[in-house]
Short mmCIF file of C-alpha atoms in Angstrom, two decimals:
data_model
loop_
_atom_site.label_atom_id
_atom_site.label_comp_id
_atom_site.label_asym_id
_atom_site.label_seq_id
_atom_site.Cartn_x
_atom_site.Cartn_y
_atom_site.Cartn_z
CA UNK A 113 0.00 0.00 0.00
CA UNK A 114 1.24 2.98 -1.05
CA UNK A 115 2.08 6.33 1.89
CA UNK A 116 -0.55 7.92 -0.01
CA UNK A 117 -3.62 5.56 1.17
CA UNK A 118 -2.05 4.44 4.33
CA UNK A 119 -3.12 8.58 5.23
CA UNK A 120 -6.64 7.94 3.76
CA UNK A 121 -7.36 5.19 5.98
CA UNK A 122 -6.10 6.90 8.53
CA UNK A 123 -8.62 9.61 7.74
CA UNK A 124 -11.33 6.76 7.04
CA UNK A 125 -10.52 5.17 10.47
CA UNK A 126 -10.85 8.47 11.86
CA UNK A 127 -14.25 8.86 10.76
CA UNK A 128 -15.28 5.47 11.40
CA UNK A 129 -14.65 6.51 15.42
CA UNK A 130 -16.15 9.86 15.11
CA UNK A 131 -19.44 8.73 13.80
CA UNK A 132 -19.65 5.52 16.13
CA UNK A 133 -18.91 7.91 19.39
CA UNK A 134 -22.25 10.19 17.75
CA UNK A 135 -24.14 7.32 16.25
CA UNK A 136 -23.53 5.03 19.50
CA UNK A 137 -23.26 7.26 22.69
CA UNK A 138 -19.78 4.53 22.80
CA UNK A 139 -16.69 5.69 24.65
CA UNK A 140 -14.07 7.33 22.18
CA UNK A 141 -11.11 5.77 24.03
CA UNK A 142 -12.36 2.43 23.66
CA UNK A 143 -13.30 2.94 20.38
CA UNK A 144 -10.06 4.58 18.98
CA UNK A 145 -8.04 1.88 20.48
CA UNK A 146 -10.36 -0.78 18.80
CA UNK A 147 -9.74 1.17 15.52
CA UNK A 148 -5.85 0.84 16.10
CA UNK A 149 -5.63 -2.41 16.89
CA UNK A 150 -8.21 -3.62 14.16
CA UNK A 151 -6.84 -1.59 11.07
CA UNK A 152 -3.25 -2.59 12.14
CA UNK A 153 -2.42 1.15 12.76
CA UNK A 154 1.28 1.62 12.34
CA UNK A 155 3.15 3.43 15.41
CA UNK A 156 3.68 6.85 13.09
CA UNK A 157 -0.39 6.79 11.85
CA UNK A 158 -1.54 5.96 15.31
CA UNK A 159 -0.09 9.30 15.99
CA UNK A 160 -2.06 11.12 13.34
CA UNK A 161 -5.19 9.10 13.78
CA UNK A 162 -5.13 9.86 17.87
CA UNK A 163 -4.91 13.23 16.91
CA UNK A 164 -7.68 13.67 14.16
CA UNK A 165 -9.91 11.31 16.42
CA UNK A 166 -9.72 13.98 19.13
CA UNK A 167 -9.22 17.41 17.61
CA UNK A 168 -12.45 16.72 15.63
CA UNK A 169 -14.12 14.96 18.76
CA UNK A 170 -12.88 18.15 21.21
CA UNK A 171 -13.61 20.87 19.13
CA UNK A 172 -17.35 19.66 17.19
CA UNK A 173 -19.25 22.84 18.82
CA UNK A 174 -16.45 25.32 17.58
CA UNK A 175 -16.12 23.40 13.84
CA UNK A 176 -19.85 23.69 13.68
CA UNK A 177 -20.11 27.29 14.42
CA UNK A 178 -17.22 27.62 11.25
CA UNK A 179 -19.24 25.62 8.77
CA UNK A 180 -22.88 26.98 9.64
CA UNK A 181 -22.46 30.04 7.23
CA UNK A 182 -21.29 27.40 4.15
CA UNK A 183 -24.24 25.27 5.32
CA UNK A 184 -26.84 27.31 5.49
CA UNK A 185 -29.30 25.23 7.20
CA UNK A 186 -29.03 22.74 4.97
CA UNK A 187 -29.83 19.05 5.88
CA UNK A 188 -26.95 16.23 5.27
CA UNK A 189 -26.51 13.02 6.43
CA UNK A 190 -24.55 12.58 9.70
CA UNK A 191 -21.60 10.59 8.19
CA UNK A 192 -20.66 13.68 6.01
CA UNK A 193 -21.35 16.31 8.67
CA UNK A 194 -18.45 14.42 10.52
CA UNK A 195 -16.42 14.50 7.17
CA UNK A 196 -16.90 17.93 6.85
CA UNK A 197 -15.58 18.15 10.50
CA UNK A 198 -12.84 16.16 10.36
CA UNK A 199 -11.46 18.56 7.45
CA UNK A 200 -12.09 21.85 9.03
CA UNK A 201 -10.05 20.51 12.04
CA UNK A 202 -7.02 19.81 9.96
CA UNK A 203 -7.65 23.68 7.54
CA UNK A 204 -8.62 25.31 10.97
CA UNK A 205 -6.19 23.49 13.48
CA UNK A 206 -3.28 22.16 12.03
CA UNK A 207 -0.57 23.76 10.41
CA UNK A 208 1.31 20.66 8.72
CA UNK A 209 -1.39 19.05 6.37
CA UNK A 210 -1.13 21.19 3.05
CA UNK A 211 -5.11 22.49 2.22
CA UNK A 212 -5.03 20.30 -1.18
CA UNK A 213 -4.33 16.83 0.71
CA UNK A 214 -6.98 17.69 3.07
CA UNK A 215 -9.88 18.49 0.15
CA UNK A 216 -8.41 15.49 -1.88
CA UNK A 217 -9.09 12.91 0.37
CA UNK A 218 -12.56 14.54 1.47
CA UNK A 219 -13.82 14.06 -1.70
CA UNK A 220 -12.33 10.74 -1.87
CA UNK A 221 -13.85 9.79 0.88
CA UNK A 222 -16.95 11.30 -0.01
CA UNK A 223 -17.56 9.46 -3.51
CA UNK A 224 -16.08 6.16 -1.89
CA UNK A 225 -19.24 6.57 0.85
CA UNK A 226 -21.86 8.08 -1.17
CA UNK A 227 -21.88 9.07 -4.64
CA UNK A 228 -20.24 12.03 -6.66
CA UNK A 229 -22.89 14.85 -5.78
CA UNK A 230 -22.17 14.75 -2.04
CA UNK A 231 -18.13 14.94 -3.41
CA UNK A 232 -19.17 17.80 -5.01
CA UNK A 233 -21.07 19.57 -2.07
CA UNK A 234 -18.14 18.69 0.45
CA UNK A 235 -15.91 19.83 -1.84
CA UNK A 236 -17.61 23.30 -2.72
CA UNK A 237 -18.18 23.94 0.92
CA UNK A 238 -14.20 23.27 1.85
CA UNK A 239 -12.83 25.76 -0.89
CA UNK A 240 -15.46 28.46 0.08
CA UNK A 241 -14.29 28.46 3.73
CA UNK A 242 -10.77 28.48 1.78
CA UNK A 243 -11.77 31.73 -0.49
CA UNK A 244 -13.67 33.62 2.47
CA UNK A 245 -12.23 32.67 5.80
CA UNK A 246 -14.23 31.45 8.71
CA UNK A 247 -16.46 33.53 11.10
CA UNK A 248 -14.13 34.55 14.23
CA UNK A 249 -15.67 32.98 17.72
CA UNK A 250 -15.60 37.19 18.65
CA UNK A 251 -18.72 37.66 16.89
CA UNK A 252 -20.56 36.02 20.08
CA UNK A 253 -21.35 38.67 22.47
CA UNK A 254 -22.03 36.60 25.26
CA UNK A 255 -18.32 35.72 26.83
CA UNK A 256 -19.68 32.75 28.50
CA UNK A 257 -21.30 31.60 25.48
CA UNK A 258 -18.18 32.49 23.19
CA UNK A 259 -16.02 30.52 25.72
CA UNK A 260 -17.90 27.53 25.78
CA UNK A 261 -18.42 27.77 21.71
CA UNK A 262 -14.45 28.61 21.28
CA UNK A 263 -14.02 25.32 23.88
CA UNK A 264 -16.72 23.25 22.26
CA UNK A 265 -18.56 22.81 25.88
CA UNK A 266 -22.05 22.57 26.79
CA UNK A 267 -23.08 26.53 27.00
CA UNK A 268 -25.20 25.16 30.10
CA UNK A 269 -22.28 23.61 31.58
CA UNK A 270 -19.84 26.85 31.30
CA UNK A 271 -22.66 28.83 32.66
CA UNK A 272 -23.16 26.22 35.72
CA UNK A 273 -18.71 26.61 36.62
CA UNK A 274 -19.40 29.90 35.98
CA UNK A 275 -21.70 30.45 38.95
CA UNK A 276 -19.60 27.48 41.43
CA UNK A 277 -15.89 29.13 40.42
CA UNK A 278 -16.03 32.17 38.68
CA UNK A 279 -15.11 33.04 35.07
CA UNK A 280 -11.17 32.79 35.18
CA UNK A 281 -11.22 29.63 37.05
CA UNK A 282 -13.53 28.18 34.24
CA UNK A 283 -11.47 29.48 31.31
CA UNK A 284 -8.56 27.70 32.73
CA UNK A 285 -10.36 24.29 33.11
CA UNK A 286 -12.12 24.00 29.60
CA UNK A 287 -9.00 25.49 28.08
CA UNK A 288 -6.94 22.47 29.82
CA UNK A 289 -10.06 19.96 28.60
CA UNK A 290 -9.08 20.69 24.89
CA UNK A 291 -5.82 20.04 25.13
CA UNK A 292 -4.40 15.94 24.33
CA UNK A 293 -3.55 14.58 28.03
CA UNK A 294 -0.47 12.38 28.44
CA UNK A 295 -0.11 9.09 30.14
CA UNK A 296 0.86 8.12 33.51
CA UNK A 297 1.80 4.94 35.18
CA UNK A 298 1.98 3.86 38.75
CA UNK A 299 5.14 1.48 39.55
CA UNK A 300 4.03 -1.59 41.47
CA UNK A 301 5.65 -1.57 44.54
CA UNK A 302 6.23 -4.95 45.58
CA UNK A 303 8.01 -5.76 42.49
CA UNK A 304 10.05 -2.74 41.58
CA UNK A 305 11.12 0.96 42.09
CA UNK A 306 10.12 4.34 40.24
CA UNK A 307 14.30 4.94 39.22
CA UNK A 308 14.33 1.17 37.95
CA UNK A 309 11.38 1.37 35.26
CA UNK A 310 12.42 4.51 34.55
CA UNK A 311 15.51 3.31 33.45
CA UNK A 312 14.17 0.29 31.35
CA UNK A 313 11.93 2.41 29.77
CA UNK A 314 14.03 4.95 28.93
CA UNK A 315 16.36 1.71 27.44
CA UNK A 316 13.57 0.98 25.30
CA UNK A 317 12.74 3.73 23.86
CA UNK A 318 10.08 5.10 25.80
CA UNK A 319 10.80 9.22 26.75
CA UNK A 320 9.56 9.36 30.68
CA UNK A 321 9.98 11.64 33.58
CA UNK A 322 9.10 11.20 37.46
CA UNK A 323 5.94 12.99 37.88
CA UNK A 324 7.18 15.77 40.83
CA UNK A 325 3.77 15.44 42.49
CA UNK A 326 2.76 11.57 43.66
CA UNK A 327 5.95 9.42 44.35
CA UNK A 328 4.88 6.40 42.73
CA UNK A 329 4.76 7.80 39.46
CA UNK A 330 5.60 8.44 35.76
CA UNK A 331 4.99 10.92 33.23
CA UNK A 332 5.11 9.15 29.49
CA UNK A 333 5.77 12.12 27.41
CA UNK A 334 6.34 9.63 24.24
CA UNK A 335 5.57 6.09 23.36
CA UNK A 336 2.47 3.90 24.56
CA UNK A 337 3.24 2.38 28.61
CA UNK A 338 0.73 -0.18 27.34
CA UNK A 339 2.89 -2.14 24.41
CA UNK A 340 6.17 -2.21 26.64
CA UNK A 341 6.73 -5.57 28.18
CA UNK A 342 6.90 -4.61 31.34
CA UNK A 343 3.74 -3.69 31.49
CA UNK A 344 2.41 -7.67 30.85
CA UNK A 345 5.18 -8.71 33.33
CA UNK A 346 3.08 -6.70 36.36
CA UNK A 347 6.14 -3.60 36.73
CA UNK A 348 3.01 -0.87 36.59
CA UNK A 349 0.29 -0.29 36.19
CA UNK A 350 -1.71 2.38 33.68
CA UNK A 351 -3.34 5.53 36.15
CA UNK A 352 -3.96 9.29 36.06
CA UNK A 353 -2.00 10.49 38.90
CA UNK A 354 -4.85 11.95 40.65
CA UNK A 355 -6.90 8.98 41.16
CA UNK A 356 -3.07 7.53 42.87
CA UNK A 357 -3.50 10.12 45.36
CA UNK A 358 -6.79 8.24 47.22
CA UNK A 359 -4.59 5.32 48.53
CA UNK A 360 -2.60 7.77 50.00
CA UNK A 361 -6.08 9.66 51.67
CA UNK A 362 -6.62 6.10 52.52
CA UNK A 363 -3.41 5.95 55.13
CA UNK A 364 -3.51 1.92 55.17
CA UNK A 365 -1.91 0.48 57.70
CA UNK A 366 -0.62 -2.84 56.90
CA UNK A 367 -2.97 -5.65 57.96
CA UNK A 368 -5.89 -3.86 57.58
CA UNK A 369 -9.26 -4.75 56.31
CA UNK A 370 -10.78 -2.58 52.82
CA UNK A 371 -13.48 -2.79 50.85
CA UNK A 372 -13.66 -0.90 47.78
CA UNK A 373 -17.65 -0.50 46.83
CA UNK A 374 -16.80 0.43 43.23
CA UNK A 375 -13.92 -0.61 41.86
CA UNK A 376 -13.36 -1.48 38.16
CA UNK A 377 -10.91 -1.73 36.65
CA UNK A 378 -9.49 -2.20 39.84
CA UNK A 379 -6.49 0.91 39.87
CA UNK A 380 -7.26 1.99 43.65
CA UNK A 381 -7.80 -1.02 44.28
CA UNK A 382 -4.65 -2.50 43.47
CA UNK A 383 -2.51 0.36 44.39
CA UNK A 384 -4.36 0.05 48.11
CA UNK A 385 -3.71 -3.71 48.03
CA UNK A 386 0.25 -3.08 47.42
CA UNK A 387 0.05 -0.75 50.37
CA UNK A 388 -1.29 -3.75 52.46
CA UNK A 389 0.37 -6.23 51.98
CA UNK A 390 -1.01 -8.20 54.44
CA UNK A 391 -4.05 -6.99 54.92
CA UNK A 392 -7.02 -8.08 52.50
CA UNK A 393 -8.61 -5.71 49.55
CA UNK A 394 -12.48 -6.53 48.41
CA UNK A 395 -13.45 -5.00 45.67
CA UNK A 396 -17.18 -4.60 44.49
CA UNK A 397 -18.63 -4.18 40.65
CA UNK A 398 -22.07 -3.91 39.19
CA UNK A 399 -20.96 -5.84 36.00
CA UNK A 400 -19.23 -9.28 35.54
CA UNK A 401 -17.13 -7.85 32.70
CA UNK A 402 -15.43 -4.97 34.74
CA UNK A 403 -14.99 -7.59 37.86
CA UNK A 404 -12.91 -9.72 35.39
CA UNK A 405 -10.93 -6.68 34.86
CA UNK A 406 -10.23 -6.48 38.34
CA UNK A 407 -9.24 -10.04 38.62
CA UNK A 408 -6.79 -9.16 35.43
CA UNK A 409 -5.29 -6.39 36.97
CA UNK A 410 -4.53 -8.12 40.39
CA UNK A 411 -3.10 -11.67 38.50
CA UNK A 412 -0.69 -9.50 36.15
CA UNK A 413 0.12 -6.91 39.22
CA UNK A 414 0.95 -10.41 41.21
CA UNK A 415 -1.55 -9.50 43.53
CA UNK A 416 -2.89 -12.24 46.55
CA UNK A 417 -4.93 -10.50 48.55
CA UNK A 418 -7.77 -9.22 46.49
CA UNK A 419 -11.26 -10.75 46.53
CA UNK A 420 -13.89 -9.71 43.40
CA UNK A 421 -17.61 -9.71 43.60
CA UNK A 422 -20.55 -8.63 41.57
CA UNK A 423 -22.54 -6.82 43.46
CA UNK A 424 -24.26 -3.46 43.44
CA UNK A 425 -22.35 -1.68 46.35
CA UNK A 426 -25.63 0.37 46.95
CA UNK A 427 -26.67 -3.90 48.26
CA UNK A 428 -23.54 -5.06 50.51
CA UNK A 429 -24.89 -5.02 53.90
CA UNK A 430 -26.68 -7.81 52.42
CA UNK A 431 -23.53 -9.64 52.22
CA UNK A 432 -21.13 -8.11 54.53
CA UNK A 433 -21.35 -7.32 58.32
CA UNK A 434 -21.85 -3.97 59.92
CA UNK A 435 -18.40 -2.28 61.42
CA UNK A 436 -16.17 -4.77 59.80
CA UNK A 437 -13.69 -2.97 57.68
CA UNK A 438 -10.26 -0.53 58.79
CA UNK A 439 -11.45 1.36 55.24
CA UNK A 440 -14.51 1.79 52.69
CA UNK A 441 -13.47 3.42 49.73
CA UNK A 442 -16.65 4.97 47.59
CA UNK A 443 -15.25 5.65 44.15
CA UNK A 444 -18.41 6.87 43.20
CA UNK A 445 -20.30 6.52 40.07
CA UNK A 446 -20.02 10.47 38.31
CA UNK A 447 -20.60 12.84 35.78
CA UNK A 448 -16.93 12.46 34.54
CA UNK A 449 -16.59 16.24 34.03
CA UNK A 450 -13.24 15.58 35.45
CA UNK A 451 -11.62 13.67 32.54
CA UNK A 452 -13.18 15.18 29.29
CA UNK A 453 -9.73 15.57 27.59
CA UNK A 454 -9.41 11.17 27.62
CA UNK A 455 -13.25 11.12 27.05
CA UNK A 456 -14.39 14.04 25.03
CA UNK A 457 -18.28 12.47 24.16
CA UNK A 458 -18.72 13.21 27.57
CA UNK A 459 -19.23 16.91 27.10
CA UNK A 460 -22.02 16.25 24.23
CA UNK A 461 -23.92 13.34 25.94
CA UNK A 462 -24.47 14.69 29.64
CA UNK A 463 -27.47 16.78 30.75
CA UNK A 464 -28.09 18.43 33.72
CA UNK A 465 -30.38 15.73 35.22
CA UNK A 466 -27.79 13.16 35.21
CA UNK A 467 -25.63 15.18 37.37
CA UNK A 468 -29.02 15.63 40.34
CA UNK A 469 -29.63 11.46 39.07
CA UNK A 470 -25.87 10.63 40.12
CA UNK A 471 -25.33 12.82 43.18
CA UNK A 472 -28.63 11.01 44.61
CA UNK A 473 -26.55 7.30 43.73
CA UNK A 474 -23.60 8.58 45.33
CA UNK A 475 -25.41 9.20 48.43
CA UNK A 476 -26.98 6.32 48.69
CA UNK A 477 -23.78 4.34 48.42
CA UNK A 478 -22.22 7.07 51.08
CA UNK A 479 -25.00 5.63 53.62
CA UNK A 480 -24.55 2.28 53.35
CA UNK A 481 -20.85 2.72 53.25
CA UNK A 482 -21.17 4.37 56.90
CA UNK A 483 -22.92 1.51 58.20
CA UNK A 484 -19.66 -0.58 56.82
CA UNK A 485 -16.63 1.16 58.87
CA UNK A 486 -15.76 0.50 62.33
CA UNK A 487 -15.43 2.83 64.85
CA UNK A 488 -11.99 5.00 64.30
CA UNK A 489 -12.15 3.61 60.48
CA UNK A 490 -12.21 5.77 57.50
CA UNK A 491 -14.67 6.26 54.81
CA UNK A 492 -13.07 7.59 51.79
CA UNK A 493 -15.35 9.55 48.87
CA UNK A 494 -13.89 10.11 45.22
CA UNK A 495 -15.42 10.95 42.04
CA UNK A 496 -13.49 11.98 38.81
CA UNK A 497 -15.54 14.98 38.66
CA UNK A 498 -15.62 19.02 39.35
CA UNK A 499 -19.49 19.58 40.13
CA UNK A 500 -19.87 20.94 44.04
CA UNK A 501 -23.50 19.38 43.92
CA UNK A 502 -21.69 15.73 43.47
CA UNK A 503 -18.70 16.52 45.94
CA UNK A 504 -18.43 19.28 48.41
CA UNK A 505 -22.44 19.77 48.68
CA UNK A 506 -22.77 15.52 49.05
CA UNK A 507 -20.23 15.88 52.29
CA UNK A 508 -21.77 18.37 53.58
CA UNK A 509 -25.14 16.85 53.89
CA UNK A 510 -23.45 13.48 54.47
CA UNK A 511 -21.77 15.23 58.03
CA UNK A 512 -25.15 16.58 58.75
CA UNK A 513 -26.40 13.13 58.52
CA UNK A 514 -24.43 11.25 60.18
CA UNK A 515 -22.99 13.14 63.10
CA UNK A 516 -20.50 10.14 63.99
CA UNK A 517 -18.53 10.75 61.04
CA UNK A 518 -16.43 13.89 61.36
CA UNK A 519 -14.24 15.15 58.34
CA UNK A 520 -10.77 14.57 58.23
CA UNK A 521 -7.59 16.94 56.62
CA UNK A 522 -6.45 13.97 53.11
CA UNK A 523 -3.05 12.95 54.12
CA UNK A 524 -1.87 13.90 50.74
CA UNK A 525 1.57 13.74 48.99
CA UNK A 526 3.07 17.27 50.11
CA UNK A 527 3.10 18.52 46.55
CA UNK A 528 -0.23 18.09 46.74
CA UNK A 529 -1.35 19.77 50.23
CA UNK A 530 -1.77 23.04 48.46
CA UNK A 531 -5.19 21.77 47.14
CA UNK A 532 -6.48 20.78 49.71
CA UNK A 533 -9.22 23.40 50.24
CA UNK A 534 -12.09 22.73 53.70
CA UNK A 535 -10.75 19.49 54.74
CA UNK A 536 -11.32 18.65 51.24
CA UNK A 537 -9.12 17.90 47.56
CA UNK A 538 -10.51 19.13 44.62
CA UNK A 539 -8.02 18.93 42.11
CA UNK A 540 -8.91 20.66 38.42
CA UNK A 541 -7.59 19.31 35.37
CA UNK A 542 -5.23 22.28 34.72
CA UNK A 543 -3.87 22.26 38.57
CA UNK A 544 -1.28 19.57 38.54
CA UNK A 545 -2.25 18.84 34.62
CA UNK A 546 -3.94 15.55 35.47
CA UNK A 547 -8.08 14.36 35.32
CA UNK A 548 -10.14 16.67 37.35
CA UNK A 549 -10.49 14.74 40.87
CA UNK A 550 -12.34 14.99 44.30
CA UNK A 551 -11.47 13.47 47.55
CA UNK A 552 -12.87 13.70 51.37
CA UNK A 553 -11.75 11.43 54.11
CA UNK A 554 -14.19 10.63 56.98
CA UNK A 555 -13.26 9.68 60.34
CA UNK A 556 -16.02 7.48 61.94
CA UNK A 557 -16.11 8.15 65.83
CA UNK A 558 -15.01 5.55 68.48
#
């Protein structure tokens, strides 16, 4: 196969993605990675098609605002919407790919999926936006609409941060959400040391750097963590550095006694089960396909002392006894808001009402969870989110609820105590550049 079409079917993979994340509410991660590994991506294309995936995916509200005057209302199937997309990204947003590549294989792409009169319309609408320039985001009046149009977020969802952190604070955040994350690993303890996979990473290839905020990991700044050997052979494991910092909040002491209520795909809980050694870790999940990720995880990570059940967490004092465990961990079912840059769909597919929906699941689980610590035990709330009416605002009526819990200050990783803001961690995605992540630790009375 020629260079040539290896580039369209990157492009045609591309759109394959974008239209299955529309057409199928799926996750984009998922499906990108199933596009790589069934197209037989090579390392240089999976590059490009990561990066036309999500620039088109991140930025749909701002391309649409460009292409409505060349549109003009007019009605066309979703498949070339997305095409249309996909090439105003690379005119609007990349610098490399020369403007006659990008309308070739458009129209290319356009005949090979429907005929030659759509070729023709996606063609005539590329090389007007050529000849007359796109509309500039100024022309909205509204700044908090023009931010979240410019960002490609919800204009109901800027408005919301708006009102819970102010204007600047917001900017930052959905600035940050556009922009490609990087991956991070966290070293398994019991079977190595930070220096030494950095070092055999480094030998292979890989470009990595300690991260200077959570000990127990790495910054991959090139290269895929997941395709190294090392990775099979249990040396790390793959985790956003914010969601390492709850099994520090969780201050296990050896021996203890934790049950994680939702855990897939198991990253707390086999970074808590490392910490305690010999202690025992059980770990909940609603579905039988994300507890066999669990069990995964723990066999590669070498892990003993890790027991898996399906089980709605919102159910275990059906199965387990009251006051029996050192630490509950509620990893709580969210809104995601806090990792839109590795998800982008999220932005387009959540509403309002699934934020009130979810905050009334996580306290359920909270309650039950109370009923699970013993005295001077800890129960520990996450989410991966940034919404006060899921985090600080679920505490607070959780404290009023259950007077024998009192709130306790995260024993954090000192790089991190800066954060910490009421007792509580609420980290945003452009703070440490990591996922968006909330944390409260609560100290059940003896």
């Amino acid at each position: 196969m020629s260079k040539k079409n290896k580039r369209r079917s990157v492009r045609d993979a591309a759109l394959d993605v974008i239209i299955a994340v529309e057409s199928q509410a799926s996750y984009s991660n998922l499906l990108l990675h199933h596009a790589i590994e069934t197209n037989q991506v090579s390392k240089k294309d999976t590059g490009l098609l990561t990066e036309l995936t999500y620039g088109t995916l991140q930025r749909r509200d701002a391309l649409d605002y460009f292409l409505a005057p060349f549109l003009k209302g007019k009605k066309i199937d979703a498949w070339v919407r997305n095409l249309l997309r996909l090439s105003v990204y690379q005119m609007v947003y990349l610098d490399k790919i020369p403007e006659r590549a990008i309308f070739h294989e458009a129209v290319e792409i356009a005949k090979a999926r429907g005929h030659k009169g759509i070729a023709g319309m996606v063609n005539g609408v590329l090389r007007s936006m050529q000849r007359e320039g796109v509309k500039s985001l100024e022309d909205i009046n509204d700044q908090e609409e023009r931010l979240a149009v410019s960002t490609s977020h919800p204009v109901w969802l800027v408005k919301r941060w708006v009102e819970q952190y102010g204007f600047d604070k917001t900017k930052e955040m959905v600035e940050v959400n556009i922009k490609a994350p990087y991956q991070t690993i966290r070293i398994n303890s019991i079977v190595s040391t930070r220096e030494e996979v950095i070092e055999k990473l480094t030998e292979e290839g890989f470009m990595v750097e300690a991260s200077p905020y959570v000990p127990e990991a790495i910054r991959v700044l090139k290269g895929n963590a997941a395709n190294s050997p090392l990775f099979t052979e249990g040396f790390y494991t793959i985790q956003d550095e914010s969601s390492m910092i709850v099994a520090h909040v969780a201050d296990i002491e050896n021996g203890s006694k934790v049950l994680d209520m939702c855990a897939a795909p198991g990253g707390k809980t086999t970074h808590m089960a490392e910490k305690n050694k010999d202690g025992q870790v059980i770990s909940l999940d609603l579905h039988k396909h994300k507890k066999k990720l669990i069990d995964e995880n723990a066999e590669r990570l070498k892990l003993k002392n890790i027991k898996s059940y399906v089980m709605d967490g919102r159910k275990a004092l059906e199965t387990f006894e009251k006051e029996s465990y050192d630490r509950v961990l509620v990893d709580a079912p969210c809104s995601g808001f806090g990792v839109m840059r590795r998800k982008p769909d999220i932005k387009y597919s959540k509403v309002e009402e699934d934020i009130h929906r979810l905050s009334s699941i996580q306290s359920e689980l909270l309650s039950v969870a109370s009923k699970l610590v013993k005295p001077n035990g800890l129960l520990l709330f996450s989410t991966c989110t940034v919404d006060k009416e899921e985090n600080n605002e679920n505490i607070v009526r959780f404290l009023k609820e259950h007077p024998e819990f009192d709130l306790e200050t995260p024993q954090v990783p000192s790089a991190i105590q800066p954060f910490v803001e009421d007792n509580m961690l609420q980290l945003f995605p452009q703070d440490i550049d990591s996922d968006g992540f909330f944390i409260a630790a609560l100290r059940k009375k003896g």
